[in-house]
XYZ file of C-alpha atoms in Angstrom:
539
model
C 199.221 51.803 -38.382
C 199.670 55.563 -37.816
C 201.537 57.099 -34.873
C 198.409 58.304 -33.019
C 196.762 54.896 -33.173
C 199.967 53.236 -31.990
C 200.196 55.703 -29.080
C 196.562 55.020 -28.145
C 197.169 51.257 -28.022
C 200.303 51.834 -25.913
C 198.390 54.062 -23.448
C 195.598 51.489 -23.045
C 198.186 48.763 -22.398
C 199.899 50.859 -19.699
C 196.598 51.648 -17.963
C 195.595 47.972 -18.066
C 198.920 46.979 -16.509
C 198.564 49.558 -13.727
C 195.010 48.464 -12.944
C 196.035 44.804 -12.770
C 198.658 45.627 -10.102
C 196.342 47.588 -7.803
C 193.797 46.290 -5.328
C 190.528 46.134 -7.296
C 187.807 48.454 -6.011
C 184.140 47.649 -6.660
C 181.910 50.271 -8.281
C 180.238 52.773 -5.976
C 176.507 53.396 -5.661
C 173.571 51.434 -4.267
C 173.065 50.238 -0.677
C 176.226 49.698 1.401
C 177.746 46.207 1.211
C 177.818 44.625 4.672
C 178.405 40.989 3.696
C 181.732 39.474 4.823
C 184.070 37.817 2.329
C 184.219 34.026 2.314
C 186.767 31.557 0.977
C 185.211 29.597 -1.885
C 187.918 26.970 -2.331
C 191.654 26.335 -2.209
C 194.061 24.453 -4.434
C 195.172 22.046 -3.108
C 192.028 21.377 -1.085
C 191.874 21.198 2.687
C 193.190 17.901 4.170
C 195.310 17.071 1.121
C 198.007 14.451 1.888
C 201.331 13.726 0.153
C 201.570 17.368 -0.897
C 204.816 18.018 -2.796
C 204.412 21.529 -4.185
C 205.330 25.004 -3.000
C 202.241 26.873 -4.212
C 198.809 27.252 -2.584
C 195.933 29.142 -4.213
C 192.990 30.545 -2.233
C 189.885 31.830 -4.016
C 187.775 34.541 -2.288
C 184.133 35.341 -3.001
C 184.898 39.066 -3.279
C 187.797 41.376 -3.978
C 189.741 41.687 -0.732
C 192.031 44.314 0.701
C 195.300 42.676 -0.232
C 197.290 44.354 2.532
C 194.892 42.923 5.132
C 195.802 39.371 4.068
C 199.391 40.053 5.106
C 198.160 40.781 8.633
C 195.703 37.886 8.674
C 197.724 34.950 7.359
C 199.673 32.561 9.579
C 201.598 29.423 8.575
C 201.916 26.795 11.309
C 203.938 25.293 12.736
C 206.529 28.033 12.384
C 208.730 26.571 9.627
C 211.190 29.476 9.203
C 210.444 29.365 5.462
C 209.669 32.639 3.723
C 206.780 32.944 1.310
C 205.369 35.546 -1.059
C 201.766 36.329 -1.965
C 200.760 37.081 -5.542
C 197.304 37.789 -6.933
C 195.065 36.678 -9.801
C 192.053 38.960 -9.307
C 190.117 37.267 -6.428
C 192.695 34.499 -5.984
C 195.701 34.754 -3.646
C 198.750 32.721 -4.703
C 201.043 31.738 -1.810
C 204.518 30.731 -3.017
C 207.035 29.208 -0.568
C 210.748 29.871 -1.159
C 211.775 26.326 -0.171
C 210.388 22.807 -0.124
C 208.180 22.035 2.893
C 209.597 19.523 5.411
C 208.676 15.864 5.037
C 205.905 14.177 7.020
C 204.630 17.472 8.388
C 201.087 18.784 8.712
C 201.174 22.422 7.541
C 198.323 24.748 8.503
C 197.429 27.909 6.563
C 195.349 30.012 8.965
C 193.575 33.193 7.800
C 192.412 35.294 10.750
C 189.606 37.783 11.136
C 191.889 40.705 10.201
C 191.124 39.884 6.542
C 188.831 42.490 4.980
C 187.182 43.025 1.649
C 187.543 46.336 -0.171
C 184.454 47.637 1.692
C 186.039 47.038 5.097
C 183.969 43.934 5.953
C 185.968 41.415 7.992
C 185.830 37.695 7.398
C 183.360 36.228 9.906
C 185.658 33.613 11.481
C 189.190 32.258 11.020
C 189.660 29.881 8.081
C 192.054 26.914 8.160
C 193.580 24.837 5.371
C 195.532 21.767 6.499
C 197.982 19.971 4.196
C 200.348 17.091 4.888
C 203.633 16.339 3.176
C 203.235 12.783 4.459
C 200.542 10.147 4.290
C 198.518 11.350 7.309
C 197.035 14.575 8.663
C 197.739 15.218 12.353
C 194.407 15.603 14.130
C 195.072 16.608 17.744
C 193.119 19.530 19.170
C 193.363 22.061 22.007
C 190.641 24.445 23.168
C 190.605 27.383 25.578
C 188.434 30.337 26.502
C 189.553 33.935 27.113
C 187.559 36.580 28.964
C 188.252 40.012 30.422
C 188.929 39.763 34.144
C 187.189 43.072 34.796
C 183.711 42.080 33.649
C 183.866 38.643 32.008
C 183.246 39.947 28.493
C 184.699 38.194 25.462
C 186.184 39.584 22.297
C 187.847 38.302 19.159
C 191.544 38.577 18.400
C 193.154 37.550 21.710
C 196.173 35.411 20.862
C 197.348 32.196 22.502
C 200.934 31.043 21.872
C 201.514 27.297 21.774
C 205.062 25.893 22.071
C 206.243 22.351 21.455
C 208.873 20.680 23.612
C 211.694 21.719 24.057
C 210.058 24.961 25.175
C 211.862 28.140 24.142
C 209.618 31.064 25.050
C 212.156 33.527 23.640
C 211.653 32.051 20.144
C 208.712 32.360 17.789
C 205.715 30.332 18.909
C 205.159 27.108 16.999
C 201.409 27.744 16.830
C 199.245 30.837 17.329
C 195.440 30.905 17.535
C 192.991 33.746 18.113
C 189.771 33.929 20.075
C 186.450 34.288 18.275
C 183.722 36.716 19.329
C 182.659 34.302 22.089
C 186.180 34.132 23.523
C 186.804 30.565 22.302
C 190.266 29.594 21.030
C 190.861 26.411 19.052
C 194.033 24.712 17.851
C 193.623 21.859 15.390
C 195.734 19.466 13.340
C 198.311 19.102 16.126
C 200.801 16.257 16.356
C 201.312 14.104 19.449
C 203.771 15.997 21.658
C 204.221 17.958 24.884
C 203.044 21.585 24.798
C 203.037 24.818 26.773
C 200.391 27.518 26.211
C 200.384 31.172 27.292
C 198.323 34.251 26.482
C 200.449 37.042 24.996
C 199.407 40.591 24.192
C 201.327 40.315 20.921
C 201.091 43.984 19.976
C 203.530 43.781 17.055
C 202.107 40.448 15.776
C 205.539 38.815 15.421
C 204.656 35.534 17.217
C 207.381 36.267 19.788
C 206.806 37.198 23.426
C 208.684 40.396 24.203
C 208.743 39.957 27.972
C 210.050 43.502 28.489
C 207.109 45.152 26.735
C 204.255 42.660 26.233
C 201.910 41.306 28.879
C 201.537 37.538 29.175
C 199.687 35.128 31.462
C 199.848 31.351 32.007
C 197.034 28.840 32.146
C 196.493 26.655 35.199
C 198.417 23.830 33.526
C 202.050 24.766 32.971
C 202.567 22.013 30.380
C 200.459 19.200 29.002
C 200.858 16.143 26.784
C 198.714 15.543 23.729
C 198.237 12.025 22.368
C 197.743 11.326 18.694
C 194.233 12.457 17.810
C 193.741 13.592 21.399
C 191.855 16.616 22.690
C 192.916 18.842 25.581
C 190.927 21.631 27.269
C 193.143 24.359 28.721
C 190.168 25.818 30.587
C 189.375 29.507 30.984
C 191.853 32.319 31.360
C 190.856 35.778 32.593
C 192.974 38.524 31.107
C 194.148 41.146 33.563
C 195.214 44.030 31.363
C 195.239 47.053 33.673
C 194.600 50.447 32.153
C 197.447 52.687 33.322
C 197.191 55.275 30.539
C 196.173 58.690 31.805
C 193.335 60.453 30.001
C 194.213 63.807 28.481
C 192.496 67.128 28.061
C 193.323 67.796 24.416
C 191.325 70.882 23.529
C 189.805 73.964 25.159
C 187.526 76.518 23.545
C 185.476 79.379 24.946
C 181.834 79.467 23.888
C 181.382 82.669 25.905
C 183.550 84.620 28.334
C 182.502 82.175 31.078
C 181.619 78.983 29.231
C 184.362 76.466 28.384
C 184.207 73.533 25.988
C 186.671 70.816 27.029
C 187.581 67.886 24.763
C 189.167 64.770 26.272
C 190.625 61.755 24.487
C 188.378 59.300 26.366
C 185.292 59.251 28.579
C 185.909 61.338 31.681
C 184.388 61.395 35.173
C 184.570 63.800 38.090
C 183.529 64.188 41.729
C 181.173 66.699 43.297
C 184.121 68.818 44.445
C 186.231 68.604 41.260
C 187.501 71.928 39.899
C 189.545 73.351 37.062
C 192.125 75.906 38.160
C 192.416 78.709 35.613
C 195.912 80.199 35.425
C 196.911 83.474 33.781
C 199.712 83.860 31.216
C 202.322 84.034 34.025
C 201.112 80.797 35.610
C 199.429 82.523 38.539
C 195.974 81.421 39.786
C 193.293 83.546 38.148
C 189.960 81.872 38.981
C 188.230 78.482 39.027
C 185.919 76.704 36.604
C 183.370 74.045 37.507
C 182.428 71.039 35.322
C 178.735 70.984 34.439
C 177.796 68.133 32.109
C 178.880 65.864 29.265
C 177.507 66.747 25.833
C 175.102 63.889 24.956
C 175.955 63.983 21.247
C 179.705 63.830 21.943
C 180.616 62.077 25.223
C 184.256 63.228 24.974
C 183.196 66.876 25.398
C 182.530 68.440 28.810
C 180.980 71.858 29.340
C 182.366 73.878 32.265
C 181.743 77.362 33.642
C 184.267 79.830 34.979
C 183.368 81.644 38.177
C 184.855 84.834 36.689
C 184.819 86.114 33.079
C 187.896 85.276 30.984
C 188.370 88.522 29.033
C 189.490 88.948 25.452
C 193.152 89.833 25.005
C 194.323 87.544 27.808
C 195.664 83.978 27.579
C 194.868 81.247 30.079
C 195.824 77.666 30.929
C 194.155 74.960 33.029
C 195.092 72.596 35.839
C 192.685 69.740 36.618
C 191.791 68.278 39.990
C 189.450 65.321 40.450
C 189.059 64.262 36.804
C 189.702 60.603 35.944
C 188.826 57.830 33.498
C 186.962 54.565 34.126
C 190.154 52.983 35.556
C 190.632 55.868 38.030
C 193.643 57.271 36.173
C 193.822 61.038 36.793
C 193.608 63.256 33.756
C 196.521 65.239 32.408
C 196.478 68.349 30.227
C 197.920 68.644 26.744
C 196.697 71.993 25.434
C 198.349 75.270 24.590
C 197.300 78.480 26.375
C 193.946 79.612 25.013
C 192.608 83.151 24.508
C 189.762 84.749 26.426
C 186.515 85.844 24.804
C 184.499 89.013 24.391
C 181.261 87.048 23.918
C 178.940 87.802 26.823
C 177.406 84.774 28.504
C 173.709 84.921 27.599
C 173.033 81.165 27.879
C 169.628 80.568 29.473
C 169.467 78.346 32.543
C 167.823 74.984 31.748
C 167.529 71.431 33.068
C 169.946 68.982 31.448
C 169.560 65.798 33.528
C 168.588 64.005 36.734
C 169.253 60.787 38.669
C 165.758 59.298 38.422
C 166.835 56.323 36.281
C 166.495 53.494 36.993
C 165.155 54.474 40.434
C 165.941 55.951 43.857
C 166.771 54.220 47.113
C 164.455 55.111 50.049
C 167.130 57.428 51.524
C 168.542 58.740 48.229
C 167.965 62.412 47.306
C 166.615 63.441 43.938
C 169.268 65.482 42.098
C 168.432 67.677 39.107
C 171.265 69.079 37.001
C 171.223 72.432 35.187
C 173.395 73.664 32.343
C 175.098 76.441 34.334
C 175.768 77.527 37.902
C 172.410 78.273 39.499
C 171.949 81.985 40.211
C 168.146 82.097 40.032
C 166.218 82.127 43.319
C 163.153 80.854 41.449
C 164.767 77.408 41.268
C 164.162 76.890 45.001
C 161.162 79.180 45.367
C 159.243 77.412 42.574
C 159.957 73.858 43.716
C 156.811 71.843 44.451
C 156.594 68.286 45.780
C 153.407 66.236 45.600
C 153.565 63.565 48.310
C 150.578 61.268 47.881
C 147.658 63.717 47.594
C 149.385 66.599 49.392
C 151.124 69.495 47.598
C 154.131 70.766 49.585
C 155.384 74.203 48.497
C 158.453 74.436 50.736
C 160.349 71.151 50.941
C 162.627 71.003 53.975
C 166.280 70.400 53.141
C 166.061 71.285 49.442
C 169.144 73.208 48.328
C 171.125 74.319 45.299
C 174.811 73.441 44.987
C 176.796 74.645 42.000
C 174.561 73.627 39.073
C 172.440 71.086 40.951
C 169.126 71.146 42.780
C 169.187 68.540 45.541
C 165.919 67.310 47.116
C 166.488 64.873 50.029
C 163.855 62.843 51.891
C 163.081 63.881 55.464
C 164.449 60.514 56.573
C 163.227 58.107 53.916
C 160.679 58.457 51.148
C 157.419 57.239 52.670
C 156.485 53.681 51.738
C 153.171 53.371 49.917
C 153.128 56.998 48.747
C 153.753 58.244 45.232
C 155.922 61.307 44.619
C 155.873 63.925 41.928
C 158.532 66.647 41.829
C 157.866 69.881 39.948
C 161.163 71.665 39.149
C 161.446 75.086 37.545
C 162.988 75.158 34.060
C 163.765 78.826 33.238
C 164.418 78.039 29.572
C 160.753 77.038 29.016
C 159.244 79.111 31.810
C 157.451 76.007 33.100
C 157.652 73.458 35.881
C 159.039 70.100 34.726
C 157.320 67.105 36.389
C 159.482 64.189 37.544
C 158.001 60.946 38.899
C 160.883 58.629 39.835
C 160.504 55.009 40.857
C 161.403 54.729 44.540
C 162.567 51.272 45.626
C 160.922 50.432 48.915
C 161.780 47.360 50.990
C 159.072 45.212 49.371
C 160.406 46.021 45.903
C 163.969 44.921 46.669
C 165.519 41.478 46.249
C 168.680 39.604 47.144
C 171.391 37.293 45.803
C 172.741 34.285 47.706
C 176.262 33.227 46.726
C 177.131 29.569 47.346
C 180.605 28.111 46.885
C 180.549 24.706 45.225
C 183.930 23.816 46.747
C 184.216 24.900 50.375
C 187.390 22.987 51.277
C 190.113 25.075 52.870
C 189.942 28.301 54.814
C 190.930 30.757 52.109
C 188.873 33.921 51.899
C 186.886 34.608 48.745
C 186.666 38.188 47.568
C 183.407 39.309 45.953
C 182.733 42.415 43.887
C 179.107 42.994 42.912
C 177.927 45.862 40.728
C 174.941 46.724 38.584
C 174.846 48.002 35.031
C 173.475 51.419 36.033
C 176.210 52.506 38.439
C 173.833 52.469 41.427
C 175.318 49.557 43.398
C 178.941 48.582 43.982
C 179.757 46.187 46.826
C 183.143 44.753 47.851
C 183.200 42.083 50.545
C 184.658 38.681 51.521
C 183.160 35.314 52.509
C 184.254 31.699 53.013
C 181.172 29.537 52.395
C 177.887 31.264 51.591
C 176.831 34.891 51.540
C 173.503 36.641 50.992
C 173.405 40.258 49.881
C 169.973 41.800 50.314
C 168.383 45.212 49.827
C 169.195 45.046 46.122
C 167.055 46.944 43.603
C 165.525 44.865 40.774
C 168.368 45.338 38.295
C 170.911 43.189 36.436
C 174.240 42.557 38.185
C 177.773 41.345 37.529
C 179.619 39.314 40.170
C 183.395 38.796 40.300
C 184.778 36.255 42.799
C 188.319 35.009 43.380
C 189.902 32.675 45.915
C 192.739 34.390 47.769
C 195.222 31.513 47.979
C 198.225 33.585 49.055
C 196.181 35.885 51.324
C 197.415 39.008 49.563
C 193.985 40.617 49.327
C 194.280 40.998 45.560
C 193.804 38.568 42.687
C 197.023 37.091 41.297
C 196.763 36.345 37.567
C 199.774 34.004 37.653
C 203.373 34.149 36.472
C 205.296 32.413 33.721
C 208.817 32.625 35.203
C 208.830 30.995 37.686
C 205.508 29.330 36.949
C 202.666 30.304 39.232
C 199.126 29.290 38.351
C 196.476 32.005 38.413
C 194.304 32.082 41.507
C 190.800 30.618 40.971
C 188.586 33.262 39.403
C 184.888 33.498 38.548
C 182.767 36.060 36.681
C 179.036 35.930 36.064
C 177.205 38.666 34.164
C 173.500 39.477 33.841
C 172.418 38.137 37.234
C 168.756 39.176 37.569
C 167.227 40.359 40.837
C 163.438 40.258 41.133
C 161.253 42.092 43.619
C 160.858 40.100 46.831
C 162.908 37.106 45.578
C 166.347 35.693 46.317
C 168.470 34.638 43.360
C 170.911 31.809 44.108
C 174.282 31.715 42.359
C 176.551 28.675 42.625
C 180.219 29.533 42.197
C 182.469 26.962 40.574
C 186.055 27.628 39.527
C 186.165 24.680 37.120
């Protein structure tokens, strides 16, 4: 064999070895693959007894992202035995460093962090149970986890389960995650006494870092599980307050007056919110007013300076009245930015209104423009058709910053239709708006009824709709009817104030304090002229 041929064989062998060590990547082309990976089989099989080996093989239907298996795999109970993972194409080989303990049910749990090479996550956790004895433990524990704010569920919330003697500073004996419906299930448990807590296990080390990780108890501090028994921990509502301030991360000038602001999360502001523009020495220079959020990019806000910001100068911003959905005020993390020589030639145009989903009888119609209104035609051209009558000068109509506000005289007249014709300078035409106006006969109500009325503790109720139109906070002790509600969908949050603090207490682990009874119901419908009844049970 000549030298070139020998070299070619050597090169092919090296390439083959390198490819075999890497995570396989499927060929590109064709429609995107959206199917999740599944586990085809394991060796030994699930529920094998008298297992004596150290090796477990798991066959996947597709090539998987091998690093994701490291994040997804859990061995329970925590045995303090190291293991390594090798690969044979689509098969993972789990090799334990030591013999498994006798007469123990060992669970291999693969969570939803597992992905294939296309980024598709496994649909639900997968469990393989093996016993080094003659029987498989078959006790079970269930729980449900929801967000306290709105009752929504999500996958990946982790419950720590400890066996007696309870050492909450050690690694949890068992860990299970919620599915997309918020349900958590432990299986193959032995008869014993247990303690369960929710932990925001940010570093995924199965250990509660009480200095840096949030945790909450269930209503039962501890519980006993019989052989083959089932225990329902109930529902836990996670109170994970958002205390992180939003940040203004970027500023650019589109013109000498028009600013483009980029935040790191959705941002909100009040009618009187302003941006203080400072010069290069930190002295007040002028103000800028927020106008609207860019529909295509909700992290971007357009604002307008009341004075031109000339080229050759540098400016900085201070914010007042900007906050996120948790009412955290916004900070600023941007360098001084230069002015602009680009004249502001942006044409005034309508960018939004408050007509959806409808107006209350005493609520003004508000039309937003893309810049501060400096055109008298906006008011002069306004026309209101009330029933069959055209009104050319509507009393009380005014412009404020970039808004045209059209209030009712007292209330919008019942039984009359309204059409508003607002001037849009960009098109040179009047834009017609015909909002739904909720009159008394088109409103409904919700009656709240407590199933358990024993005791004199107050119950706090928060009711809000999905459109941001209604937000009610009140208290009651038995029943309560809230009327004058538009026909929308609502969310109700109720808690029993056992310690009379006025706020919901989510419980404590040391010393143990059970969470106060809590209730969330989403998607409560209100129909025109009807009363919806909602029974509240904390079980």
